[in-house]
């Protein structure tokens, strides 16, 4: 880090079940690690300790009880295990349901277009514990796209029956 530049600390995670909040917190923490050059300079145990500094409320209680507490059942934790433990404890159950519901309710927006529609579907698909198979994803995509666009796809040689999704887009 150049002399005199202060790297802002990431916010804390309190145990919200909102996957977007968890993702934002984790991304900020990882970016902070990179900018602060803590990726290579500290070991996994130190990274586990740093995570605890950016938790509060229920998440900090879980961390203190499960990871660093006197009565924890697992003695050694890796950074990855702590992050996955936080996700499983606070986010996973609601994420599965929410991602599925958001995927089902995603609508094509004429102003945003086909690429944005596909991206939103992929976003919610990627958050499912059991991602949808290609057929189900394609069906949702095609069911949501206006028929005029499907006609254009066919006219350009991207038949929905045989063309790959990226070709149709």
JSON list of N, CA and C in Angstrom, two decimals, residues 70-143:
[
{"chain": "A", "resi": 70, "resn": "UNK", "atom": "N", "xyz": [-14.45, -21.67, 24.34]},
{"chain": "A", "resi": 70, "resn": "UNK", "atom": "CA", "xyz": [-13.90, -22.77, 25.12]},
{"chain": "A", "resi": 70, "resn": "UNK", "atom": "C", "xyz": [-14.62, -24.09, 24.86]},
{"chain": "A", "resi": 71, "resn": "UNK", "atom": "N", "xyz": [-15.87, -24.01, 24.47]},
{"chain": "A", "resi": 71, "resn": "UNK", "atom": "CA", "xyz": [-16.66, -25.23, 24.29]},
{"chain": "A", "resi": 71, "resn": "UNK", "atom": "C", "xyz": [-16.90, -25.58, 22.83]},
{"chain": "A", "resi": 72, "resn": "UNK", "atom": "N", "xyz": [-16.08, -25.04, 21.95]},
{"chain": "A", "resi": 72, "resn": "UNK", "atom": "CA", "xyz": [-16.29, -25.33, 20.52]},
{"chain": "A", "resi": 72, "resn": "UNK", "atom": "C", "xyz": [-15.98, -26.81, 20.25]},
{"chain": "A", "resi": 73, "resn": "UNK", "atom": "N", "xyz": [-16.71, -27.37, 19.31]},
{"chain": "A", "resi": 73, "resn": "UNK", "atom": "CA", "xyz": [-16.54, -28.79, 19.01]},
{"chain": "A", "resi": 73, "resn": "UNK", "atom": "C", "xyz": [-15.42, -29.05, 18.02]},
{"chain": "A", "resi": 74, "resn": "UNK", "atom": "N", "xyz": [-15.03, -28.05, 17.25]},
{"chain": "A", "resi": 74, "resn": "UNK", "atom": "CA", "xyz": [-13.96, -28.19, 16.27]},
{"chain": "A", "resi": 74, "resn": "UNK", "atom": "C", "xyz": [-12.81, -27.30, 16.72]},
{"chain": "A", "resi": 75, "resn": "UNK", "atom": "N", "xyz": [-11.62, -27.87, 16.88]},
{"chain": "A", "resi": 75, "resn": "UNK", "atom": "CA", "xyz": [-10.49, -27.12, 17.42]},
{"chain": "A", "resi": 75, "resn": "UNK", "atom": "C", "xyz": [-9.85, -26.23, 16.36]},
{"chain": "A", "resi": 76, "resn": "UNK", "atom": "N", "xyz": [-9.59, -26.74, 15.19]},
{"chain": "A", "resi": 76, "resn": "UNK", "atom": "CA", "xyz": [-8.95, -25.98, 14.12]},
{"chain": "A", "resi": 76, "resn": "UNK", "atom": "C", "xyz": [-9.98, -25.61, 13.05]},
{"chain": "A", "resi": 77, "resn": "UNK", "atom": "N", "xyz": [-10.01, -24.35, 12.68]},
{"chain": "A", "resi": 77, "resn": "UNK", "atom": "CA", "xyz": [-10.89, -23.87, 11.63]},
{"chain": "A", "resi": 77, "resn": "UNK", "atom": "C", "xyz": [-10.06, -23.23, 10.53]},
{"chain": "A", "resi": 78, "resn": "UNK", "atom": "N", "xyz": [-10.46, -23.44, 9.28]},
{"chain": "A", "resi": 78, "resn": "UNK", "atom": "CA", "xyz": [-9.86, -22.72, 8.17]},
{"chain": "A", "resi": 78, "resn": "UNK", "atom": "C", "xyz": [-10.74, -21.52, 7.85]},
{"chain": "A", "resi": 79, "resn": "UNK", "atom": "N", "xyz": [-10.20, -20.58, 7.12]},
{"chain": "A", "resi": 79, "resn": "UNK", "atom": "CA", "xyz": [-10.98, -19.42, 6.68]},
{"chain": "A", "resi": 79, "resn": "UNK", "atom": "C", "xyz": [-12.22, -19.89, 5.91]},
{"chain": "A", "resi": 80, "resn": "UNK", "atom": "N", "xyz": [-12.01, -20.81, 5.00]},
{"chain": "A", "resi": 80, "resn": "UNK", "atom": "CA", "xyz": [-13.12, -21.33, 4.19]},
{"chain": "A", "resi": 80, "resn": "UNK", "atom": "C", "xyz": [-14.20, -21.97, 5.07]},
{"chain": "A", "resi": 81, "resn": "UNK", "atom": "N", "xyz": [-13.81, -22.74, 6.05]},
{"chain": "A", "resi": 81, "resn": "UNK", "atom": "CA", "xyz": [-14.77, -23.38, 6.95]},
{"chain": "A", "resi": 81, "resn": "UNK", "atom": "C", "xyz": [-15.58, -22.35, 7.74]},
{"chain": "A", "resi": 82, "resn": "UNK", "atom": "N", "xyz": [-14.94, -21.28, 8.16]},
{"chain": "A", "resi": 82, "resn": "UNK", "atom": "CA", "xyz": [-15.65, -20.24, 8.91]},
{"chain": "A", "resi": 82, "resn": "UNK", "atom": "C", "xyz": [-16.69, -19.57, 8.01]},
{"chain": "A", "resi": 83, "resn": "UNK", "atom": "N", "xyz": [-16.29, -19.21, 6.79]},
{"chain": "A", "resi": 83, "resn": "UNK", "atom": "CA", "xyz": [-17.20, -18.55, 5.86]},
{"chain": "A", "resi": 83, "resn": "UNK", "atom": "C", "xyz": [-18.37, -19.48, 5.53]},
{"chain": "A", "resi": 84, "resn": "UNK", "atom": "N", "xyz": [-18.08, -20.73, 5.24]},
{"chain": "A", "resi": 84, "resn": "UNK", "atom": "CA", "xyz": [-19.15, -21.69, 4.95]},
{"chain": "A", "resi": 84, "resn": "UNK", "atom": "C", "xyz": [-20.03, -21.94, 6.17]},
{"chain": "A", "resi": 85, "resn": "UNK", "atom": "N", "xyz": [-19.43, -21.93, 7.35]},
{"chain": "A", "resi": 85, "resn": "UNK", "atom": "CA", "xyz": [-20.20, -22.09, 8.59]},
{"chain": "A", "resi": 85, "resn": "UNK", "atom": "C", "xyz": [-21.16, -20.93, 8.81]},
{"chain": "A", "resi": 86, "resn": "UNK", "atom": "N", "xyz": [-20.68, -19.72, 8.57]},
{"chain": "A", "resi": 86, "resn": "UNK", "atom": "CA", "xyz": [-21.55, -18.54, 8.68]},
{"chain": "A", "resi": 86, "resn": "UNK", "atom": "C", "xyz": [-22.70, -18.61, 7.67]},
{"chain": "A", "resi": 87, "resn": "UNK", "atom": "N", "xyz": [-22.35, -18.98, 6.45]},
{"chain": "A", "resi": 87, "resn": "UNK", "atom": "CA", "xyz": [-23.38, -19.10, 5.41]},
{"chain": "A", "resi": 87, "resn": "UNK", "atom": "C", "xyz": [-24.43, -20.13, 5.80]},
{"chain": "A", "resi": 88, "resn": "UNK", "atom": "N", "xyz": [-23.97, -21.29, 6.23]},
{"chain": "A", "resi": 88, "resn": "UNK", "atom": "CA", "xyz": [-24.90, -22.36, 6.60]},
{"chain": "A", "resi": 88, "resn": "UNK", "atom": "C", "xyz": [-25.77, -21.97, 7.80]},
{"chain": "A", "resi": 89, "resn": "UNK", "atom": "N", "xyz": [-25.16, -21.30, 8.77]},
{"chain": "A", "resi": 89, "resn": "UNK", "atom": "CA", "xyz": [-25.88, -20.92, 9.98]},
{"chain": "A", "resi": 89, "resn": "UNK", "atom": "C", "xyz": [-26.94, -19.85, 9.73]},
{"chain": "A", "resi": 90, "resn": "UNK", "atom": "N", "xyz": [-26.63, -18.87, 8.89]},
{"chain": "A", "resi": 90, "resn": "UNK", "atom": "CA", "xyz": [-27.51, -17.71, 8.77]},
{"chain": "A", "resi": 90, "resn": "UNK", "atom": "C", "xyz": [-28.22, -17.56, 7.43]},
{"chain": "A", "resi": 91, "resn": "UNK", "atom": "N", "xyz": [-27.63, -18.01, 6.36]},
{"chain": "A", "resi": 91, "resn": "UNK", "atom": "CA", "xyz": [-28.15, -17.66, 5.04]},
{"chain": "A", "resi": 91, "resn": "UNK", "atom": "C", "xyz": [-28.76, -18.84, 4.28]},
{"chain": "A", "resi": 92, "resn": "UNK", "atom": "N", "xyz": [-28.19, -20.00, 4.37]},
{"chain": "A", "resi": 92, "resn": "UNK", "atom": "CA", "xyz": [-28.50, -21.10, 3.47]},
{"chain": "A", "resi": 92, "resn": "UNK", "atom": "C", "xyz": [-29.98, -21.44, 3.35]},
{"chain": "A", "resi": 93, "resn": "UNK", "atom": "N", "xyz": [-30.67, -21.65, 4.44]},
{"chain": "A", "resi": 93, "resn": "UNK", "atom": "CA", "xyz": [-32.07, -22.09, 4.37]},
{"chain": "A", "resi": 93, "resn": "UNK", "atom": "C", "xyz": [-32.95, -21.08, 3.64]},
{"chain": "A", "resi": 94, "resn": "UNK", "atom": "N", "xyz": [-32.82, -19.82, 3.95]},
{"chain": "A", "resi": 94, "resn": "UNK", "atom": "CA", "xyz": [-33.66, -18.83, 3.28]},
{"chain": "A", "resi": 94, "resn": "UNK", "atom": "C", "xyz": [-33.20, -18.58, 1.86]},
{"chain": "A", "resi": 95, "resn": "UNK", "atom": "N", "xyz": [-31.90, -18.75, 1.61]},
{"chain": "A", "resi": 95, "resn": "UNK", "atom": "CA", "xyz": [-31.38, -18.54, 0.26]},
{"chain": "A", "resi": 95, "resn": "UNK", "atom": "C", "xyz": [-31.97, -19.53, -0.72]},
{"chain": "A", "resi": 96, "resn": "UNK", "atom": "N", "xyz": [-32.06, -20.78, -0.30]},
{"chain": "A", "resi": 96, "resn": "UNK", "atom": "CA", "xyz": [-32.60, -21.82, -1.18]},
{"chain": "A", "resi": 96, "resn": "UNK", "atom": "C", "xyz": [-34.02, -21.43, -1.60]},
{"chain": "A", "resi": 97, "resn": "UNK", "atom": "N", "xyz": [-34.82, -21.10, -0.64]},
{"chain": "A", "resi": 97, "resn": "UNK", "atom": "CA", "xyz": [-36.22, -20.74, -0.93]},
{"chain": "A", "resi": 97, "resn": "UNK", "atom": "C", "xyz": [-36.29, -19.44, -1.72]},
{"chain": "A", "resi": 98, "resn": "UNK", "atom": "N", "xyz": [-35.56, -18.43, -1.28]},
{"chain": "A", "resi": 98, "resn": "UNK", "atom": "CA", "xyz": [-35.62, -17.11, -1.91]},
{"chain": "A", "resi": 98, "resn": "UNK", "atom": "C", "xyz": [-35.11, -17.16, -3.35]},
{"chain": "A", "resi": 99, "resn": "UNK", "atom": "N", "xyz": [-34.02, -17.86, -3.58]},
{"chain": "A", "resi": 99, "resn": "UNK", "atom": "CA", "xyz": [-33.46, -17.95, -4.93]},
{"chain": "A", "resi": 99, "resn": "UNK", "atom": "C", "xyz": [-34.45, -18.63, -5.87]},
{"chain": "A", "resi": 100, "resn": "UNK", "atom": "N", "xyz": [-35.09, -19.68, -5.40]},
{"chain": "A", "resi": 100, "resn": "UNK", "atom": "CA", "xyz": [-36.08, -20.38, -6.22]},
{"chain": "A", "resi": 100, "resn": "UNK", "atom": "C", "xyz": [-37.25, -19.48, -6.54]},
{"chain": "A", "resi": 101, "resn": "UNK", "atom": "N", "xyz": [-37.74, -18.78, -5.53]},
{"chain": "A", "resi": 101, "resn": "UNK", "atom": "CA", "xyz": [-38.87, -17.87, -5.74]},
{"chain": "A", "resi": 101, "resn": "UNK", "atom": "C", "xyz": [-38.50, -16.72, -6.67]},
{"chain": "A", "resi": 102, "resn": "UNK", "atom": "N", "xyz": [-37.32, -16.15, -6.48]},
{"chain": "A", "resi": 102, "resn": "UNK", "atom": "CA", "xyz": [-36.87, -15.06, -7.34]},
{"chain": "A", "resi": 102, "resn": "UNK", "atom": "C", "xyz": [-36.70, -15.54, -8.78]},
{"chain": "A", "resi": 103, "resn": "UNK", "atom": "N", "xyz": [-36.16, -16.73, -8.95]},
{"chain": "A", "resi": 103, "resn": "UNK", "atom": "CA", "xyz": [-36.00, -17.29, -10.29]},
{"chain": "A", "resi": 103, "resn": "UNK", "atom": "C", "xyz": [-37.36, -17.44, -10.96]},
{"chain": "A", "resi": 104, "resn": "UNK", "atom": "N", "xyz": [-38.30, -18.03, -10.24]},
{"chain": "A", "resi": 104, "resn": "UNK", "atom": "CA", "xyz": [-39.65, -18.25, -10.80]},
{"chain": "A", "resi": 104, "resn": "UNK", "atom": "C", "xyz": [-40.34, -16.93, -11.14]},
{"chain": "A", "resi": 105, "resn": "UNK", "atom": "N", "xyz": [-40.11, -15.90, -10.33]},
{"chain": "A", "resi": 105, "resn": "UNK", "atom": "CA", "xyz": [-40.83, -14.64, -10.53]},
{"chain": "A", "resi": 105, "resn": "UNK", "atom": "C", "xyz": [-40.11, -13.66, -11.46]},
{"chain": "A", "resi": 106, "resn": "UNK", "atom": "N", "xyz": [-38.93, -14.02, -11.93]},
{"chain": "A", "resi": 106, "resn": "UNK", "atom": "CA", "xyz": [-38.19, -13.12, -12.83]},
{"chain": "A", "resi": 106, "resn": "UNK", "atom": "C", "xyz": [-38.96, -12.95, -14.14]},
{"chain": "A", "resi": 107, "resn": "UNK", "atom": "N", "xyz": [-39.14, -11.70, -14.51]},
{"chain": "A", "resi": 107, "resn": "UNK", "atom": "CA", "xyz": [-39.88, -11.36, -15.73]},
{"chain": "A", "resi": 107, "resn": "UNK", "atom": "C", "xyz": [-38.96, -10.65, -16.72]},
{"chain": "A", "resi": 108, "resn": "UNK", "atom": "N", "xyz": [-39.24, -10.86, -17.98]},
{"chain": "A", "resi": 108, "resn": "UNK", "atom": "CA", "xyz": [-38.51, -10.17, -19.03]},
{"chain": "A", "resi": 108, "resn": "UNK", "atom": "C", "xyz": [-38.88, -8.69, -18.99]},
{"chain": "A", "resi": 109, "resn": "UNK", "atom": "N", "xyz": [-37.87, -7.83, -19.07]},
{"chain": "A", "resi": 109, "resn": "UNK", "atom": "CA", "xyz": [-38.08, -6.39, -19.07]},
{"chain": "A", "resi": 109, "resn": "UNK", "atom": "C", "xyz": [-37.64, -5.85, -20.43]},
{"chain": "A", "resi": 110, "resn": "UNK", "atom": "N", "xyz": [-38.60, -5.33, -21.17]},
{"chain": "A", "resi": 110, "resn": "UNK", "atom": "CA", "xyz": [-38.34, -4.83, -22.52]},
{"chain": "A", "resi": 110, "resn": "UNK", "atom": "C", "xyz": [-37.23, -3.77, -22.54]},
{"chain": "A", "resi": 111, "resn": "UNK", "atom": "N", "xyz": [-37.17, -2.93, -21.50]},
{"chain": "A", "resi": 111, "resn": "UNK", "atom": "CA", "xyz": [-36.16, -1.87, -21.43]},
{"chain": "A", "resi": 111, "resn": "UNK", "atom": "C", "xyz": [-34.75, -2.43, -21.22]},
{"chain": "A", "resi": 112, "resn": "UNK", "atom": "N", "xyz": [-34.64, -3.51, -20.47]},
{"chain": "A", "resi": 112, "resn": "UNK", "atom": "CA", "xyz": [-33.33, -4.09, -20.16]},
{"chain": "A", "resi": 112, "resn": "UNK", "atom": "C", "xyz": [-32.85, -5.06, -21.24]},
{"chain": "A", "resi": 113, "resn": "UNK", "atom": "N", "xyz": [-33.76, -5.78, -21.85]},
{"chain": "A", "resi": 113, "resn": "UNK", "atom": "CA", "xyz": [-33.40, -6.66, -22.94]},
{"chain": "A", "resi": 113, "resn": "UNK", "atom": "C", "xyz": [-33.08, -8.10, -22.54]},
{"chain": "A", "resi": 114, "resn": "UNK", "atom": "N", "xyz": [-32.71, -8.86, -23.56]},
{"chain": "A", "resi": 114, "resn": "UNK", "atom": "CA", "xyz": [-32.50, -10.30, -23.42]},
{"chain": "A", "resi": 114, "resn": "UNK", "atom": "C", "xyz": [-31.28, -10.62, -22.56]},
{"chain": "A", "resi": 115, "resn": "UNK", "atom": "N", "xyz": [-30.18, -9.91, -22.74]},
{"chain": "A", "resi": 115, "resn": "UNK", "atom": "CA", "xyz": [-28.98, -10.20, -21.97]},
{"chain": "A", "resi": 115, "resn": "UNK", "atom": "C", "xyz": [-29.20, -9.99, -20.47]},
{"chain": "A", "resi": 116, "resn": "UNK", "atom": "N", "xyz": [-29.89, -8.93, -20.13]},
{"chain": "A", "resi": 116, "resn": "UNK", "atom": "CA", "xyz": [-30.16, -8.66, -18.71]},
{"chain": "A", "resi": 116, "resn": "UNK", "atom": "C", "xyz": [-31.11, -9.70, -18.13]},
{"chain": "A", "resi": 117, "resn": "UNK", "atom": "N", "xyz": [-32.08, -10.14, -18.93]},
{"chain": "A", "resi": 117, "resn": "UNK", "atom": "CA", "xyz": [-33.01, -11.18, -18.49]},
{"chain": "A", "resi": 117, "resn": "UNK", "atom": "C", "xyz": [-32.25, -12.48, -18.20]},
{"chain": "A", "resi": 118, "resn": "UNK", "atom": "N", "xyz": [-31.39, -12.87, -19.12]},
{"chain": "A", "resi": 118, "resn": "UNK", "atom": "CA", "xyz": [-30.59, -14.09, -18.93]},
{"chain": "A", "resi": 118, "resn": "UNK", "atom": "C", "xyz": [-29.69, -13.94, -17.71]},
{"chain": "A", "resi": 119, "resn": "UNK", "atom": "N", "xyz": [-29.07, -12.78, -17.55]},
{"chain": "A", "resi": 119, "resn": "UNK", "atom": "CA", "xyz": [-28.17, -12.55, -16.41]},
{"chain": "A", "resi": 119, "resn": "UNK", "atom": "C", "xyz": [-28.90, -12.66, -15.08]},
{"chain": "A", "resi": 120, "resn": "UNK", "atom": "N", "xyz": [-30.11, -12.11, -15.02]},
{"chain": "A", "resi": 120, "resn": "UNK", "atom": "CA", "xyz": [-30.87, -12.19, -13.77]},
{"chain": "A", "resi": 120, "resn": "UNK", "atom": "C", "xyz": [-31.27, -13.63, -13.47]},
{"chain": "A", "resi": 121, "resn": "UNK", "atom": "N", "xyz": [-31.69, -14.36, -14.49]},
{"chain": "A", "resi": 121, "resn": "UNK", "atom": "CA", "xyz": [-32.02, -15.77, -14.29]},
{"chain": "A", "resi": 121, "resn": "UNK", "atom": "C", "xyz": [-30.79, -16.54, -13.81]},
{"chain": "A", "resi": 122, "resn": "UNK", "atom": "N", "xyz": [-29.64, -16.28, -14.42]},
{"chain": "A", "resi": 122, "resn": "UNK", "atom": "CA", "xyz": [-28.42, -16.97, -14.01]},
{"chain": "A", "resi": 122, "resn": "UNK", "atom": "C", "xyz": [-28.01, -16.61, -12.59]},
{"chain": "A", "resi": 123, "resn": "UNK", "atom": "N", "xyz": [-28.24, -15.37, -12.20]},
{"chain": "A", "resi": 123, "resn": "UNK", "atom": "CA", "xyz": [-27.92, -14.93, -10.85]},
{"chain": "A", "resi": 123, "resn": "UNK", "atom": "C", "xyz": [-28.69, -15.77, -9.83]},
{"chain": "A", "resi": 124, "resn": "UNK", "atom": "N", "xyz": [-29.99, -15.89, -10.03]},
{"chain": "A", "resi": 124, "resn": "UNK", "atom": "CA", "xyz": [-30.80, -16.65, -9.07]},
{"chain": "A", "resi": 124, "resn": "UNK", "atom": "C", "xyz": [-30.54, -18.14, -9.18]},
{"chain": "A", "resi": 125, "resn": "UNK", "atom": "N", "xyz": [-30.27, -18.62, -10.37]},
{"chain": "A", "resi": 125, "resn": "UNK", "atom": "CA", "xyz": [-29.94, -20.04, -10.55]},
{"chain": "A", "resi": 125, "resn": "UNK", "atom": "C", "xyz": [-28.67, -20.38, -9.78]},
{"chain": "A", "resi": 126, "resn": "UNK", "atom": "N", "xyz": [-27.68, -19.52, -9.83]},
{"chain": "A", "resi": 126, "resn": "UNK", "atom": "CA", "xyz": [-26.41, -19.79, -9.17]},
{"chain": "A", "resi": 126, "resn": "UNK", "atom": "C", "xyz": [-26.52, -19.81, -7.65]},
{"chain": "A", "resi": 127, "resn": "UNK", "atom": "N", "xyz": [-27.57, -19.23, -7.10]},
{"chain": "A", "resi": 127, "resn": "UNK", "atom": "CA", "xyz": [-27.74, -19.18, -5.65]},
{"chain": "A", "resi": 127, "resn": "UNK", "atom": "C", "xyz": [-28.53, -20.38, -5.12]},
{"chain": "A", "resi": 128, "resn": "UNK", "atom": "N", "xyz": [-29.02, -21.20, -6.02]},
{"chain": "A", "resi": 128, "resn": "UNK", "atom": "CA", "xyz": [-29.76, -22.39, -5.59]},
{"chain": "A", "resi": 128, "resn": "UNK", "atom": "C", "xyz": [-28.76, -23.46, -5.15]},
{"chain": "A", "resi": 129, "resn": "UNK", "atom": "N", "xyz": [-29.12, -24.19, -4.09]},
{"chain": "A", "resi": 129, "resn": "UNK", "atom": "CA", "xyz": [-28.25, -25.26, -3.63]},
{"chain": "A", "resi": 129, "resn": "UNK", "atom": "C", "xyz": [-28.15, -26.35, -4.69]},
{"chain": "A", "resi": 130, "resn": "UNK", "atom": "N", "xyz": [-29.25, -26.65, -5.32]},
{"chain": "A", "resi": 130, "resn": "UNK", "atom": "CA", "xyz": [-29.29, -27.59, -6.43]},
{"chain": "A", "resi": 130, "resn": "UNK", "atom": "C", "xyz": [-29.65, -26.81, -7.68]},
{"chain": "A", "resi": 131, "resn": "UNK", "atom": "N", "xyz": [-28.65, -26.31, -8.41]},
{"chain": "A", "resi": 131, "resn": "UNK", "atom": "CA", "xyz": [-28.97, -25.51, -9.60]},
{"chain": "A", "resi": 131, "resn": "UNK", "atom": "C", "xyz": [-29.82, -26.29, -10.60]},
{"chain": "A", "resi": 132, "resn": "UNK", "atom": "N", "xyz": [-30.67, -25.56, -11.27]},
{"chain": "A", "resi": 132, "resn": "UNK", "atom": "CA", "xyz": [-31.56, -26.18, -12.25]},
{"chain": "A", "resi": 132, "resn": "UNK", "atom": "C", "xyz": [-30.78, -26.80, -13.38]},
{"chain": "A", "resi": 133, "resn": "UNK", "atom": "N", "xyz": [-31.37, -27.83, -13.97]},
{"chain": "A", "resi": 133, "resn": "UNK", "atom": "CA", "xyz": [-30.72, -28.42, -15.14]},
{"chain": "A", "resi": 133, "resn": "UNK", "atom": "C", "xyz": [-30.90, -27.48, -16.33]},
{"chain": "A", "resi": 134, "resn": "UNK", "atom": "N", "xyz": [-30.15, -27.73, -17.38]},
{"chain": "A", "resi": 134, "resn": "UNK", "atom": "CA", "xyz": [-30.14, -26.85, -18.56]},
{"chain": "A", "resi": 134, "resn": "UNK", "atom": "C", "xyz": [-31.52, -26.75, -19.20]},
{"chain": "A", "resi": 135, "resn": "UNK", "atom": "N", "xyz": [-32.26, -27.86, -19.24]},
{"chain": "A", "resi": 135, "resn": "UNK", "atom": "CA", "xyz": [-33.58, -27.84, -19.87]},
{"chain": "A", "resi": 135, "resn": "UNK", "atom": "C", "xyz": [-34.53, -26.90, -19.13]},
{"chain": "A", "resi": 136, "resn": "UNK", "atom": "N", "xyz": [-34.59, -27.01, -17.82]},
{"chain": "A", "resi": 136, "resn": "UNK", "atom": "CA", "xyz": [-35.49, -26.17, -17.03]},
{"chain": "A", "resi": 136, "resn": "UNK", "atom": "C", "xyz": [-35.11, -24.70, -17.16]},
{"chain": "A", "resi": 137, "resn": "UNK", "atom": "N", "xyz": [-33.82, -24.43, -17.15]},
{"chain": "A", "resi": 137, "resn": "UNK", "atom": "CA", "xyz": [-33.36, -23.05, -17.30]},
{"chain": "A", "resi": 137, "resn": "UNK", "atom": "C", "xyz": [-33.76, -22.50, -18.67]},
{"chain": "A", "resi": 138, "resn": "UNK", "atom": "N", "xyz": [-33.51, -23.27, -19.71]},
{"chain": "A", "resi": 138, "resn": "UNK", "atom": "CA", "xyz": [-33.87, -22.87, -21.08]},
{"chain": "A", "resi": 138, "resn": "UNK", "atom": "C", "xyz": [-35.36, -22.62, -21.22]},
{"chain": "A", "resi": 139, "resn": "UNK", "atom": "N", "xyz": [-36.16, -23.52, -20.61]},
{"chain": "A", "resi": 139, "resn": "UNK", "atom": "CA", "xyz": [-37.61, -23.40, -20.69]},
{"chain": "A", "resi": 139, "resn": "UNK", "atom": "C", "xyz": [-38.07, -22.10, -20.05]},
{"chain": "A", "resi": 140, "resn": "UNK", "atom": "N", "xyz": [-37.55, -21.78, -18.87]},
{"chain": "A", "resi": 140, "resn": "UNK", "atom": "CA", "xyz": [-37.92, -20.53, -18.20]},
{"chain": "A", "resi": 140, "resn": "UNK", "atom": "C", "xyz": [-37.51, -19.33, -19.05]},
{"chain": "A", "resi": 141, "resn": "UNK", "atom": "N", "xyz": [-36.31, -19.39, -19.61]},
{"chain": "A", "resi": 141, "resn": "UNK", "atom": "CA", "xyz": [-35.83, -18.31, -20.47]},
{"chain": "A", "resi": 141, "resn": "UNK", "atom": "C", "xyz": [-36.76, -18.12, -21.66]},
{"chain": "A", "resi": 142, "resn": "UNK", "atom": "N", "xyz": [-37.06, -19.19, -22.35]},
{"chain": "A", "resi": 142, "resn": "UNK", "atom": "CA", "xyz": [-37.90, -19.10, -23.55]},
{"chain": "A", "resi": 142, "resn": "UNK", "atom": "C", "xyz": [-39.34, -18.73, -23.23]},
{"chain": "A", "resi": 143, "resn": "UNK", "atom": "N", "xyz": [-39.85, -19.22, -22.11]},
{"chain": "A", "resi": 143, "resn": "UNK", "atom": "CA", "xyz": [-41.22, -18.86, -21.71]},
{"chain": "A", "resi": 143, "resn": "UNK", "atom": "C", "xyz": [-41.34, -17.37, -21.38]}
]
